[in-house]
Coordinates of N, CA and C in Angstrom, one line a residue:
Chain E
X1 N 116.0 134.1 109.6 CA 115.2 133.7 109.5 C 115.1 134.6 108.0
X2 N 114.1 134.2 106.8 CA 114.0 133.9 105.7 C 113.3 135.6 105.7
X3 N 113.2 136.5 104.9 CA 113.0 137.9 104.3 C 111.9 137.8 103.6
X4 N 112.0 139.2 103.6 CA 110.3 139.4 102.3 C 110.7 138.7 101.2
X5 N 110.2 137.8 100.2 CA 110.5 137.4 98.5 C 109.3 137.6 98.4
X6 N 110.0 138.5 96.8 CA 110.0 138.4 95.6 C 109.9 138.1 94.3
X7 N 108.9 137.9 93.4 CA 109.7 137.3 92.0 C 108.2 137.5 91.3
X8 N 109.2 137.8 89.9 CA 110.7 137.8 90.2 C 111.0 138.4 90.6
X9 N 112.5 138.3 90.0 CA 113.5 140.4 90.1 C 113.3 140.6 89.0
X10 N 113.5 139.9 87.6 CA 114.0 141.2 87.0 C 112.4 140.1 85.6
X11 N 111.8 141.6 84.9 CA 110.7 141.0 83.8 C 110.9 141.9 82.8
X12 N 110.8 141.6 81.8 CA 110.8 142.2 80.1 C 109.9 141.6 79.9
X13 N 109.0 142.0 79.0 CA 107.3 141.8 78.4 C 107.0 142.8 78.0
X14 N 106.4 142.8 77.3 CA 106.2 144.0 75.3 C 104.7 144.2 76.2
X15 N 104.7 145.5 76.1 CA 103.7 145.8 75.7 C 101.7 145.7 76.1
X16 N 101.2 145.5 76.9 CA 99.8 145.1 76.6 C 99.3 143.6 77.1
X17 N 101.1 143.2 77.6 CA 100.5 141.6 78.3 C 100.4 141.8 79.7
X18 N 100.1 140.9 79.8 CA 99.9 140.7 81.5 C 100.8 140.7 82.6
X19 N 101.3 140.6 83.6 CA 102.5 140.9 84.7 C 102.1 140.7 85.1
X20 N 102.6 139.4 86.4 CA 101.8 139.1 87.9 C 103.0 139.4 88.3
X21 N 103.2 140.4 89.7 CA 104.0 139.9 90.3 C 104.0 139.6 92.1
X22 N 105.2 138.5 92.4 CA 104.5 137.9 93.3 C 105.5 138.1 94.8
X23 N 104.8 138.4 96.1 CA 105.4 138.3 97.0 C 104.8 138.4 97.9
X24 N 105.9 137.0 98.9 CA 105.6 136.8 100.0 C 106.6 137.2 101.4
X25 N 105.2 137.6 102.2 CA 105.8 138.5 103.4 C 106.5 138.0 104.6
X26 N 106.8 138.9 105.9 CA 106.9 137.6 107.0 C 106.9 136.5 107.4
X27 N 107.1 135.7 107.3 CA 105.7 134.5 108.5 C 105.7 135.7 109.9
X28 N 104.0 135.8 109.7 CA 104.0 136.7 111.2 C 103.6 138.6 111.1
X29 N 104.3 138.3 110.1 CA 103.6 140.3 110.0 C 102.4 140.2 109.2
X30 N 102.2 141.0 109.6 CA 99.6 140.8 109.0 C 99.6 142.7 108.5
X31 N 100.7 142.8 107.8 CA 100.7 144.3 107.1 C 102.0 144.1 105.9
X32 N 101.4 144.2 104.5 CA 101.3 143.9 103.7 C 101.9 146.0 102.4
X33 N 102.3 145.4 102.5 CA 102.8 147.1 101.6 C 103.3 147.0 99.8
X34 N 102.8 146.9 98.8 CA 103.4 147.3 97.6 C 103.7 148.9 96.9
X35 N 104.6 149.1 96.3 CA 105.3 150.1 96.7 C 105.6 150.2 94.6
X36 N 106.1 151.2 93.8 CA 106.6 151.5 93.2 C 108.2 152.9 93.0
X37 N 108.9 152.7 92.1 CA 109.8 153.3 92.9 C 110.6 153.7 90.8
X38 N 110.4 154.9 90.2 CA 111.4 155.4 89.6 C 112.1 156.6 90.6
X39 N 112.4 157.1 88.6 CA 114.3 158.1 88.3 C 112.8 159.2 89.1
X40 N 112.0 159.1 88.7 CA 111.4 160.9 88.4 C 109.8 161.0 90.1
X41 N 109.4 160.0 90.1 CA 108.8 159.4 91.0 C 109.5 158.9 92.7
X42 N 110.4 158.5 92.4 CA 110.9 158.7 93.8 C 109.3 157.4 94.3
X43 N 109.8 156.7 95.4 CA 108.8 156.1 95.7 C 107.7 156.4 96.1
X44 N 106.4 155.6 95.6 CA 104.9 156.0 95.4 C 104.2 154.5 96.6
X45 N 103.7 154.7 97.5 CA 102.9 153.9 98.0 C 101.7 153.2 96.8
X46 N 101.8 152.5 96.2 CA 100.9 151.9 95.4 C 98.6 151.2 96.4
X47 N 99.4 150.8 97.3 CA 98.0 150.0 98.0 C 98.5 149.1 99.2
X48 N 98.1 149.4 100.5 CA 98.7 147.9 101.6 C 98.0 147.8 102.4
X49 N 97.6 146.0 102.9 CA 96.5 145.6 103.0 C 97.0 146.1 105.0
X50 N 96.4 144.9 105.6 CA 95.9 144.6 106.8 C 95.3 143.3 107.6
X51 N 95.8 142.3 107.5 CA 95.2 140.5 107.8 C 94.3 140.8 105.9
X52 N 95.5 141.3 105.5 CA 94.7 140.4 104.1 C 93.5 141.2 103.3
X53 N 93.4 142.7 104.1 CA 92.1 143.5 103.0 C 93.2 144.3 102.9
X54 N 92.3 145.2 102.0 CA 92.9 146.5 101.0 C 92.2 147.2 102.2
X55 N 93.7 148.0 102.8 CA 93.1 148.7 103.8 C 93.0 150.9 102.3
X56 N 94.1 150.4 102.5 CA 94.6 151.9 101.5 C 95.1 151.7 99.8
X57 N 93.9 151.8 98.9 CA 94.5 152.0 97.0 C 94.5 153.3 96.4
X58 N 94.7 154.4 97.1 CA 94.9 155.3 96.7 C 95.7 155.7 96.1
X59 N 97.0 154.6 96.1 CA 98.2 154.9 95.6 C 97.9 154.4 93.7
X60 N 97.1 153.3 93.4 CA 96.9 152.7 92.4 C 96.9 154.0 91.5
X61 N 97.8 153.2 90.0 CA 97.6 154.6 89.1 C 96.3 154.7 88.5
X62 N 96.1 153.3 88.0 CA 94.6 153.7 87.1 C 93.7 152.0 87.4
X63 N 92.8 151.2 86.5 CA 92.8 150.8 86.7 C 93.0 149.4 86.1
X64 N 93.9 149.2 85.8 CA 94.9 148.2 85.0 C 95.3 147.5 86.0
X65 N 95.3 148.6 87.3 CA 96.7 147.8 88.0 C 95.9 146.8 89.6
X66 N 96.2 145.9 89.8 CA 95.5 144.9 91.2 C 95.8 144.4 91.1
X67 N 95.7 144.5 92.7 CA 96.7 143.5 93.6 C 95.1 143.1 94.3
X68 N 95.6 141.9 94.9 CA 95.0 140.3 95.8 C 96.0 140.4 97.2
X69 N 95.4 139.5 98.1 CA 96.2 138.6 98.9 C 95.4 137.5 99.6
X70 N 95.7 137.2 98.8 CA 94.6 135.9 99.5 C 94.3 134.8 100.8
X71 N 95.7 134.8 101.4 CA 96.1 134.3 102.5 C 97.6 135.2 103.2
X72 N 98.0 134.9 104.4 CA 99.0 135.9 104.9 C 100.2 135.8 104.3
X73 N 100.1 135.3 103.9 CA 101.2 134.6 102.8 C 101.5 134.2 101.0
X74 N 101.0 135.5 100.6 CA 101.1 135.6 99.9 C 100.4 136.9 99.2
X75 N 101.0 137.4 98.5 CA 99.9 138.7 97.8 C 100.0 138.5 96.1
X76 N 99.8 139.3 95.7 CA 100.4 139.4 93.9 C 99.6 141.0 93.4
X77 N 100.6 141.8 92.6 CA 99.9 142.9 92.2 C 100.0 142.4 90.6
X78 N 98.9 143.1 89.6 CA 99.1 142.6 88.2 C 99.1 143.9 87.4
X79 N 99.4 144.1 86.6 CA 99.2 144.9 85.3 C 98.4 144.4 84.6
X80 N 97.7 144.9 84.1 CA 97.2 144.1 82.0 C 95.5 145.3 82.2
X81 N 96.3 145.9 80.8 CA 97.7 145.9 79.9 C 98.6 146.7 80.0
X82 N 99.4 146.1 79.8 CA 101.0 146.6 80.8 C 101.2 147.8 79.5
X83 N 102.1 148.8 79.6 CA 102.3 150.3 79.4 C 103.3 150.4 79.3
X84 N 104.2 150.8 78.6 CA 106.1 151.5 78.7 C 106.2 152.1 80.1
X85 N 105.0 152.8 80.9 CA 105.4 154.0 81.2 C 105.2 153.1 82.8
X86 N 104.8 152.4 83.1 CA 105.1 151.0 84.6 C 106.0 150.5 84.6
X87 N 106.9 150.9 83.5 CA 108.6 150.7 83.8 C 109.0 151.3 85.1
X88 N 109.5 150.2 85.8 CA 109.3 151.0 87.4 C 110.2 149.3 88.4
X89 N 110.4 149.9 89.6 CA 110.6 148.5 90.2 C 109.8 148.8 91.0
X90 N 109.6 147.6 91.4 CA 107.8 147.3 92.2 C 109.2 146.7 93.5
X91 N 108.8 147.4 94.7 CA 108.8 146.7 95.9 C 107.3 146.4 96.8
X92 N 107.6 144.5 97.3 CA 106.9 144.4 98.7 C 107.3 144.5 100.1
X93 N 106.8 145.6 100.6 CA 107.3 145.1 102.7 C 106.3 144.9 103.5
X94 N 106.9 144.1 104.3 CA 105.9 144.2 105.1 C 106.5 144.5 106.7
X95 N 105.0 144.4 107.8 CA 105.7 144.9 108.1 C 104.1 143.8 109.9
X96 N 104.9 144.2 111.4 CA 103.9 143.7 112.1 C 102.6 145.1 112.5
X97 N 101.6 145.1 112.2 CA 100.8 146.1 112.0 C 99.6 146.4 112.9
X98 N 99.9 145.9 114.2 CA 99.2 145.3 115.2 C 99.0 145.6 116.6
X99 N 100.3 147.1 117.0 CA 101.0 147.5 117.8 C 101.2 149.0 118.3
X100 N 100.4 149.3 116.9 CA 100.1 150.7 117.5 C 100.9 151.4 116.7
X101 N 101.3 150.8 116.0 CA 102.4 151.8 115.4 C 103.7 151.8 115.9
X102 N 104.8 152.3 115.2 CA 106.3 152.4 115.2 C 106.8 150.5 114.4
X103 N 106.4 150.0 113.7 CA 106.8 149.0 113.8 C 107.7 149.3 112.2
X104 N 108.9 149.0 111.9 CA 109.1 149.1 111.0 C 109.2 148.1 110.0
X105 N 108.8 149.1 108.6 CA 108.5 147.4 107.2 C 109.8 147.5 106.7
X106 N 109.7 145.9 106.6 CA 110.6 145.0 105.9 C 110.4 145.0 105.1
X107 N 111.8 145.3 103.0 CA 111.9 145.4 101.6 C 111.9 144.2 101.5
X108 N 111.4 143.7 100.8 CA 112.1 142.6 99.4 C 112.9 143.1 98.5
X109 N 114.1 143.0 98.0 CA 114.4 142.5 96.8 C 114.0 143.5 95.6
X110 N 112.8 143.5 95.2 CA 112.4 144.5 94.1 C 112.1 143.6 93.0
X111 N 110.9 143.6 92.3 CA 111.3 143.5 91.1 C 111.0 144.4 89.7
X112 N 112.4 144.2 89.2 CA 112.5 145.4 87.6 C 111.8 145.2 86.9
X113 N 110.7 145.7 86.4 CA 109.9 145.5 84.9 C 109.9 146.3 84.5
X114 N 110.3 145.9 82.8 CA 111.0 146.8 81.6 C 109.1 146.6 80.9
X115 N 108.5 147.5 80.4 CA 107.9 147.2 79.2 C 108.2 147.9 78.0
X116 N 108.4 147.2 77.1 CA 108.8 147.4 76.0 C 107.8 147.6 74.6
Chain L
X1 N 98.7 167.9 106.9 CA 99.1 166.8 105.4 C 100.5 166.5 107.0
X2 N 100.6 165.0 107.4 CA 102.3 164.9 107.7 C 103.0 164.8 106.5
X3 N 104.6 164.9 106.8 CA 105.5 164.8 105.3 C 106.9 165.0 106.5
X4 N 107.4 164.4 105.0 CA 108.8 164.2 105.7 C 109.9 165.1 104.3
X5 N 110.5 166.0 104.8 CA 111.1 166.5 104.1 C 113.6 166.5 103.7
X6 N 113.9 166.1 103.2 CA 114.8 165.7 103.0 C 116.0 166.5 101.9
X7 N 116.7 167.9 101.7 CA 117.5 168.7 101.5 C 118.7 168.0 100.8
X8 N 119.0 168.7 99.3 CA 120.0 167.8 99.3 C 120.1 166.8 98.1
X9 N 119.7 166.4 96.9 CA 119.6 164.9 96.6 C 120.6 164.5 96.3
X10 N 121.6 164.6 95.7 CA 123.1 164.3 96.4 C 124.1 165.1 97.1
X11 N 124.5 163.8 97.8 CA 125.7 164.3 98.6 C 126.7 163.6 98.7
X12 N 127.5 164.6 98.8 CA 129.4 163.7 98.3 C 130.2 164.0 99.5
X13 N 131.1 163.0 100.5 CA 131.3 163.4 101.1 C 132.7 162.7 100.6
X14 N 133.9 163.2 101.5 CA 135.2 162.7 101.1 C 135.3 160.8 102.4
X15 N 136.2 160.6 101.8 CA 136.5 159.0 103.1 C 137.3 159.5 103.8
X16 N 136.2 159.7 105.4 CA 136.8 159.3 106.4 C 136.4 161.0 106.9
X17 N 135.1 161.9 106.4 CA 134.7 162.7 106.9 C 133.9 162.3 107.5
X18 N 132.5 163.6 108.3 CA 131.6 162.7 108.8 C 130.5 163.1 107.4
X19 N 129.5 161.7 108.1 CA 128.4 161.8 107.4 C 127.0 163.0 108.0
X20 N 126.6 163.7 107.5 CA 125.9 164.4 107.7 C 124.3 164.5 107.0
X21 N 123.3 163.7 106.4 CA 122.3 163.5 106.2 C 120.8 164.3 107.2
X22 N 119.9 165.5 106.4 CA 118.9 166.0 107.9 C 118.0 165.3 106.7
X23 N 116.7 165.5 107.6 CA 115.9 166.0 108.4 C 114.7 166.3 108.7
X24 N 114.2 166.1 108.5 CA 112.7 167.4 109.1 C 111.5 166.4 108.6
X25 N 110.2 166.7 109.8 CA 109.0 166.0 110.0 C 108.2 167.4 110.6
X26 N 106.8 166.8 109.4 CA 106.7 168.3 109.9 C 104.4 167.2 110.3
X27 N 104.1 168.4 111.7 CA 103.1 166.7 112.8 C 102.5 167.8 114.0
X28 N 101.0 166.7 113.6 CA 101.3 168.0 114.8 C 101.4 167.5 116.3
X29 N 101.2 165.2 115.9 CA 101.4 164.3 116.9 C 103.0 164.2 116.4
X30 N 102.8 163.2 117.9 CA 104.7 162.6 117.9 C 104.9 161.5 116.6
X31 N 105.9 161.6 116.8 CA 106.1 160.9 115.5 C 106.9 159.1 116.3
X32 N 106.8 158.5 114.6 CA 108.1 157.6 115.0 C 108.7 157.7 113.4
X33 N 110.2 157.4 114.4 CA 111.3 157.7 112.6 C 112.0 156.6 112.3
X34 N 112.6 157.0 111.4 CA 112.8 155.7 110.8 C 113.9 156.5 109.3
X35 N 114.6 155.5 109.4 CA 115.8 155.9 108.1 C 116.1 154.4 107.7
X36 N 116.2 154.6 106.1 CA 116.0 153.5 106.1 C 117.6 153.3 105.2
X37 N 118.3 152.7 104.2 CA 119.5 152.7 103.1 C 119.2 152.2 102.5
X38 N 118.8 152.0 100.7 CA 119.2 151.5 100.0 C 120.2 151.3 99.1
X39 N 121.3 149.9 98.8 CA 122.5 149.6 98.4 C 121.8 149.8 96.7
X40 N 122.5 150.1 95.3 CA 122.1 149.5 94.4 C 121.3 147.8 93.9
X41 N 120.1 147.5 93.6 CA 119.4 146.3 93.3 C 119.4 146.4 94.1
X42 N 119.3 146.9 95.7 CA 118.3 146.1 96.2 C 116.7 146.8 97.0
X43 N 116.0 145.9 98.5 CA 115.5 146.7 98.7 C 116.1 147.7 100.1
X44 N 115.2 148.2 100.2 CA 115.2 149.6 101.7 C 115.6 148.8 102.8
X45 N 116.8 149.1 103.3 CA 117.5 148.3 104.8 C 117.0 149.2 105.6
X46 N 116.1 148.8 106.6 CA 116.8 149.5 108.4 C 117.8 149.7 109.0
X47 N 117.9 151.0 108.9 CA 119.0 151.5 109.5 C 118.8 152.0 110.8
X48 N 117.8 152.6 111.7 CA 117.3 152.5 112.5 C 116.4 153.4 113.0
X49 N 115.8 153.2 113.9 CA 114.2 154.0 114.4 C 114.4 154.7 115.7
X50 N 113.4 155.7 115.9 CA 112.8 156.0 117.5 C 111.9 156.2 117.5
X51 N 110.8 155.6 117.9 CA 109.7 155.5 118.8 C 109.9 156.3 119.8
X52 N 110.2 155.5 121.2 CA 109.7 156.3 121.9 C 111.0 156.2 123.2
X53 N 111.1 157.1 124.3 CA 112.7 156.8 124.6 C 113.4 157.3 124.3
X54 N 115.3 157.5 124.7 CA 116.4 158.1 124.5 C 116.1 158.7 123.0
X55 N 116.8 159.7 123.0 CA 116.4 160.3 121.7 C 117.3 160.5 120.7
X56 N 118.3 159.6 121.4 CA 120.0 159.5 120.4 C 119.2 157.8 120.0
X57 N 119.5 157.5 119.0 CA 119.0 156.2 118.2 C 120.7 155.7 117.6
X58 N 121.1 154.9 118.4 CA 122.0 154.4 117.5 C 121.8 152.6 116.1
X59 N 122.0 153.2 115.5 CA 122.0 151.7 114.2 C 122.9 151.1 113.8
X60 N 123.3 150.7 112.0 CA 123.6 149.9 112.1 C 124.8 150.6 111.6
X61 N 125.9 150.1 111.1 CA 127.0 150.6 109.8 C 128.2 151.7 110.5
X62 N 127.4 151.4 111.5 CA 127.7 153.2 112.8 C 127.2 154.2 112.5
X63 N 125.5 154.1 112.5 CA 125.1 155.7 112.3 C 124.7 155.4 113.4
X64 N 124.1 156.9 113.2 CA 123.4 157.3 114.7 C 122.5 158.0 114.7
X65 N 120.8 159.0 115.0 CA 120.1 159.7 114.6 C 119.6 160.6 115.8
X66 N 119.5 161.3 116.1 CA 119.0 162.3 117.5 C 117.9 162.9 117.1
X67 N 116.8 162.8 117.5 CA 115.3 162.9 117.4 C 115.8 164.6 118.1
X68 N 114.9 165.7 117.9 CA 114.5 167.0 118.0 C 113.7 166.9 117.7
X69 N 112.9 167.3 119.1 CA 111.4 167.5 119.2 C 110.7 169.3 118.9
X70 N 112.2 170.1 119.4 CA 111.7 171.8 119.0 C 112.1 171.7 117.4
X71 N 112.9 171.1 117.3 CA 113.2 171.9 115.6 C 112.5 170.5 114.6
X72 N 112.2 169.7 115.4 CA 111.0 168.7 114.6 C 111.4 168.1 113.5
X73 N 113.5 167.2 113.9 CA 114.6 167.2 112.6 C 114.7 165.8 113.0
X74 N 115.6 164.9 112.4 CA 115.8 163.5 113.3 C 117.3 163.6 112.3
X75 N 118.0 163.8 111.7 CA 119.0 164.2 111.2 C 119.9 162.5 111.6
X76 N 120.8 162.1 110.7 CA 121.4 160.8 110.6 C 122.8 161.5 110.6
X77 N 123.8 160.7 111.1 CA 124.9 161.1 111.5 C 125.9 159.6 111.6
X78 N 127.3 159.9 110.7 CA 128.5 159.2 110.7 C 129.6 159.3 111.0
X79 N 130.4 159.0 112.0 CA 131.6 160.2 112.5 C 132.5 160.4 111.0
X80 N 132.7 158.8 110.7 CA 133.7 158.4 109.3 C 133.2 157.7 108.1
X81 N 133.2 158.3 106.8 CA 133.2 157.7 106.1 C 133.7 157.2 105.5
X82 N 132.8 155.6 105.0 CA 133.9 154.7 104.2 C 133.1 154.9 102.7
X83 N 133.5 154.3 102.2 CA 133.4 153.9 100.8 C 132.9 152.8 100.7
X84 N 132.1 152.0 101.4 CA 130.6 151.4 101.2 C 129.3 151.8 101.9
X85 N 129.6 153.1 102.4 CA 128.4 154.0 102.7 C 127.5 154.6 101.4
X86 N 127.8 154.3 100.6 CA 127.6 155.2 99.1 C 126.6 154.2 98.9
X87 N 125.4 154.4 99.0 CA 123.9 154.6 99.1 C 122.8 155.6 99.0
X88 N 121.2 155.0 98.8 CA 120.9 156.2 98.6 C 119.5 156.1 99.9
X89 N 120.2 157.3 100.9 CA 119.5 157.3 102.4 C 117.8 157.7 102.5
X90 N 116.9 157.4 103.0 CA 116.2 157.6 103.0 C 115.5 158.4 104.5
X91 N 115.1 158.7 104.4 CA 114.1 159.6 106.5 C 112.1 158.9 106.2
X92 N 112.1 158.5 107.2 CA 111.0 158.2 106.7 C 109.6 158.6 108.1
X93 N 108.7 158.4 108.5 CA 107.5 158.9 109.7 C 106.9 158.1 109.2
X94 N 106.1 157.8 110.7 CA 104.7 156.7 110.5 C 104.1 157.6 111.9
X95 N 103.3 157.6 112.1 CA 102.4 158.1 114.1 C 102.1 156.9 114.2
X96 N 100.7 156.5 115.3 CA 100.0 155.8 116.7 C 99.1 155.5 115.9
X97 N 98.2 154.3 115.4 CA 97.1 153.8 114.9 C 97.7 153.8 113.1
X98 N 99.0 154.1 113.1 CA 98.6 154.6 111.6 C 100.5 153.4 110.9
X99 N 99.8 152.3 110.1 CA 101.0 151.6 110.3 C 101.5 152.3 108.6
X100 N 101.5 153.4 107.8 CA 101.7 153.7 106.9 C 102.5 154.4 106.9
X101 N 103.7 154.4 106.3 CA 105.4 155.9 106.4 C 105.2 155.9 105.0
X102 N 105.2 157.4 105.7 CA 105.6 158.6 104.8 C 107.2 158.7 104.3
X103 N 107.3 159.4 103.2 CA 109.0 159.0 102.7 C 109.3 160.5 102.6
X104 N 110.9 160.7 102.5 CA 111.1 161.8 102.3 C 111.6 161.6 100.8
X105 N 112.1 161.9 99.4 CA 113.2 161.6 98.6 C 114.5 161.2 98.6
X106 N 114.6 161.1 99.4 CA 116.1 160.1 99.5 C 117.4 161.5 98.8
X107 N 118.6 160.8 99.8 CA 120.0 161.4 99.8 C 120.8 160.1 99.1
X108 N 121.2 160.8 97.7 CA 122.6 159.5 97.1 C 123.1 160.7 97.7
X109 N 123.7 159.1 98.6 CA 125.5 159.7 98.9 C 126.3 159.2 98.5
X110 N 127.5 160.1 98.3 CA 129.2 159.2 96.9 C 129.6 160.0 97.9
X111 N 131.1 159.1 98.0 CA 131.8 159.1 98.9 C 133.6 158.9 98.1
X112 N 133.6 160.0 98.3 CA 135.2 160.3 97.0 C 136.3 159.6 98.1
X113 N 137.3 159.0 97.5 CA 137.9 158.5 98.1 C 139.4 160.1 98.3

C-alpha cells in the first residue's frame, strides 16, 4: 500500500519566495497533520485537519504560513514570503481519526526546506 | 496538560547490549502510547503501540515496551542492540477522543561496535 507521499523531497529557494509543500495522505485516512522538525525545537505540530476541516492551527508560527486541504487526498502548506528561519524538515502525517483515539499517525518522508 | 518525558537526548549502547529507552507521561486519563523510530533522512515509523489489553507490547525489529500505570511509564527495550538500531526514537501519547499526538523530545541512539 502506498504511504503518505510528500513533494518535493528537497527545496532550496531564496528568501522572500513563495514555497508550497504538498502531501497526499493514505487513502481512507481522514485526519492529516503538518509538522516541522528542527534541531533546536524538535518536532512541532503546525496544524491538523479532520475530514478536510482545519481543527487546530495554533502551531502555525505566523501569518506567512497557511495550509489547505481542498479534498481528502491532497493538502498543501504554503509559506509566503519565506525567511531563512523557516529552514527545517516539514512532515505530513495521516491517520484514521474517527475511531475514538489510539490510531497511529503515518508519516511521509518529509520535505527538507532550505531558505537562503 | 498531558506531556511526555524522555530523559537523555543521546544514548550510547554497545552492539549486543540491552537497549533501554525511558518514557514517562503525565495524564489524568488513560493514555494511548506509541514509540516511533526515525532513521536519517526519513519520516517517523511506528515501532509499537499500546491502546488496551496486554501491557507488554511487542513491536517491529525486536523491540518491546511495557505499560506500567502505577509508574506512568512506557519504557522501550531490546535485548541485544544491532548496528542498524542507530536512529532517533520518539515516545508519544494520545487520549480518547483526541487525534493529536504529544511527542517526547526524542533519544538519539548510537550503537558502538
